[in-house]
XYZ file of C-alpha atoms in Angstrom:
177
model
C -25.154 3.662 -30.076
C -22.163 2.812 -32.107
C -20.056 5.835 -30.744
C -20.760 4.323 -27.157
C -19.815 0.625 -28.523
C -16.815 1.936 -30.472
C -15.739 3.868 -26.981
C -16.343 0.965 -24.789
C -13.973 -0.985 -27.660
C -11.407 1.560 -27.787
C -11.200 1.454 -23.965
C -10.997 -2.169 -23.756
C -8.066 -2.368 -26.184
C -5.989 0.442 -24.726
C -6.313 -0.931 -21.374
C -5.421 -4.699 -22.553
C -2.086 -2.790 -24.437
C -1.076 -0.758 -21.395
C -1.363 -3.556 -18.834
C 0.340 -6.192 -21.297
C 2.857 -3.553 -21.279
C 3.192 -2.950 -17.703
C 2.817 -6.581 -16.476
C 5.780 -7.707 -19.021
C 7.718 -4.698 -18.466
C 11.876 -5.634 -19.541
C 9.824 -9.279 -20.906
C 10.289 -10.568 -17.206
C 7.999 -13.378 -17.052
C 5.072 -13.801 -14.550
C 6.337 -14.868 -10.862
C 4.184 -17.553 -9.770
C 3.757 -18.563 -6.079
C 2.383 -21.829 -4.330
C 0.027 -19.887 -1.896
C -2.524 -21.485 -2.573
C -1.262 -24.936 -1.702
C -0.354 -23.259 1.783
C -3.596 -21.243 2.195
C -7.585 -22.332 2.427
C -9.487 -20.976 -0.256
C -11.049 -17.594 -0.025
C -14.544 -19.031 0.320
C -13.861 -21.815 2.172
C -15.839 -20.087 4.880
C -13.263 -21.120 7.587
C -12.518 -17.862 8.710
C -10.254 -18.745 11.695
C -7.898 -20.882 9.034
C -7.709 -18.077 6.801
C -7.262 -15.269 9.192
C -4.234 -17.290 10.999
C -2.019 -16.745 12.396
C -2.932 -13.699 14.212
C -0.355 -10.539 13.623
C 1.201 -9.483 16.402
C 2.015 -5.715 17.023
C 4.671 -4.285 15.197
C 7.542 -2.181 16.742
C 7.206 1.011 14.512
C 11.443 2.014 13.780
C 11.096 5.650 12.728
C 13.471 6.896 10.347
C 15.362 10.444 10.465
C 14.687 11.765 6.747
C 11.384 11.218 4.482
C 12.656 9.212 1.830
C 11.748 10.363 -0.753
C 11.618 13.938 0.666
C 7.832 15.356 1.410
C 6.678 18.567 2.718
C 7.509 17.381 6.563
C 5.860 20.635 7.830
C 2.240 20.343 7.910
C 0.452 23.420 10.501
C -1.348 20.680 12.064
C 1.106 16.985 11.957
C 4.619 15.507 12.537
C 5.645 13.855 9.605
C 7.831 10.655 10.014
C 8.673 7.547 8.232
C 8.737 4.252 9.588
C 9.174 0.718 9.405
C 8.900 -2.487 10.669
C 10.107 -6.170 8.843
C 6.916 -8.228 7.079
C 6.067 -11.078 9.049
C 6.037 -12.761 5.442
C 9.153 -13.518 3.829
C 8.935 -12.894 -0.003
C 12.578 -13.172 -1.124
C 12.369 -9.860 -2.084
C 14.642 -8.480 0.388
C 13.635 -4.698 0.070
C 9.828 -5.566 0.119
C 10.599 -8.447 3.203
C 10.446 -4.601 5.193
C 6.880 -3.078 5.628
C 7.422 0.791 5.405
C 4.814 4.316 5.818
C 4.269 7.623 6.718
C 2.672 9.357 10.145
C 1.143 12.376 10.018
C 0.671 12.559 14.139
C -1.699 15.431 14.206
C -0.279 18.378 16.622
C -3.565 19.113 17.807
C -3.885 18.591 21.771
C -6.979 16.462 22.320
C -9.534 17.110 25.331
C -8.037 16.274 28.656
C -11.105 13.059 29.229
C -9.921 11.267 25.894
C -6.472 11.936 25.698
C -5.428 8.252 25.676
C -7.390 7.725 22.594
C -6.515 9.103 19.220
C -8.610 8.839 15.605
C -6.420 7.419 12.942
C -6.514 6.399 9.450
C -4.809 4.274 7.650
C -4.642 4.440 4.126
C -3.714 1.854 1.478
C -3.193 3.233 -1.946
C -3.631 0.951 -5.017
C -1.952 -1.006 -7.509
C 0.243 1.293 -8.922
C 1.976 3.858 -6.165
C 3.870 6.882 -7.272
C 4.050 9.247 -4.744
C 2.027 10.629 -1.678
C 0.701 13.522 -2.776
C -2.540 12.079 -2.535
C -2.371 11.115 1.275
C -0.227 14.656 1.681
C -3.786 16.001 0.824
C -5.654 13.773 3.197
C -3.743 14.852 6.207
C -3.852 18.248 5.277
C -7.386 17.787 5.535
C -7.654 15.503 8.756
C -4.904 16.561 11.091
C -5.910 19.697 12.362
C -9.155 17.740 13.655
C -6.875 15.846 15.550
C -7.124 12.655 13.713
C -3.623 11.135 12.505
C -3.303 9.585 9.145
C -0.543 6.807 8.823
C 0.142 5.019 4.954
C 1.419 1.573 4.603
C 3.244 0.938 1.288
C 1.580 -2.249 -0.799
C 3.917 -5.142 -0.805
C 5.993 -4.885 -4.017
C 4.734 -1.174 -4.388
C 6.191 2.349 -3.916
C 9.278 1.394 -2.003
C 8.936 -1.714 -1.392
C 9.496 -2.572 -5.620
C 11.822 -4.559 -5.850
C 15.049 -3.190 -8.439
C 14.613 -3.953 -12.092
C 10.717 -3.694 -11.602
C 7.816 -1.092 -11.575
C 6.115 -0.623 -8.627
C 3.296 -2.646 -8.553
C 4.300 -4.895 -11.203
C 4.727 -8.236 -8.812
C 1.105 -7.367 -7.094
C -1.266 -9.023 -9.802
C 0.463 -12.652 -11.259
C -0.713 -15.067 -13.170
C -1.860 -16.675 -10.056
C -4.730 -14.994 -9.299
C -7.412 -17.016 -8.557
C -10.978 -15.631 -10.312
């Protein structure tokens, strides 16, 4: 019992140290926004206020290089970067620009469907480093036809703003609780 308790301690305490020092990284203070004098509550239950306004579609600009560079050839996929600007404005000018990765799978689909493709999009989370983990994922979906595309966080991977980590500016001292 105390070897559990003094695990569940020790846990607590290195976690509290390595997000103190992640979140205060170069002692930058905190950025604090007014969203929530501009949006409804999360459980204000008025769904339609909360959910507006609608997104529109986004025209997809696809970029000539993987930056940073990837293993392009997959058996199965086309890999390709895009982008597309936020429709939020964050004064960030580097994460104002929504980028990911498309792994269009190669495989030709049956001649009934082929209007229709599978995809998946994949989010990763708080702290992005790389995409070896969605590398994986398309090596594993692809050559069933189904395309994986991954969207970069705001403020995460390359959308991190210089002078910070990535991930640093996702979690503020605003969060409500």
């Amino acid at each position: 019992m105390l070897r559990k308790l003094w695990s569940i301690c020790l846990d607590e305490i290195i976690g509290f140290y390595l997000l103190h020092r992640f979140f205060y990284y170069k002692k930058r203070s905190l950025i604090i926004s007014d969203a929530g004098k501009e949006t409804p509550g999360l459980l204000s239950g008025e769904l339609l206020s909360f959910f507006s306004p609608v997104p529109g579609p986004a025209s997809l600009e696809y970029q000539p290089d993987l930056e940073p560079a990837s293993q392009a050839i997959f058996p199965a996929a086309e890999v390709k970067d895009f982008q597309f600007p936020s429709p939020v404005q964050t004064g960030f000018p580097g994460n104002d620009l929504v980028k990911g990765r498309h792994w269009k799978s190669t495989v030709s689909q049956p001649a009934a469907n082929s209007d229709s493709r599978f995809t998946v999009v994949a989010i990763d989370g708080i702290v992005q480093l790389g995409v070896r983990s969605f590398n994986r994922l398309a090596k594993r979906l692809t050559p069933y036809g189904i395309d994986v595309i991954m969207l970069d966080s705001p403020f995460n991977y390359r959308r991190t703003p210089p002078g910070y980590r990535p991930g640093q500016l996702i979690a503020g001292g605003n969060l409500d609780h």
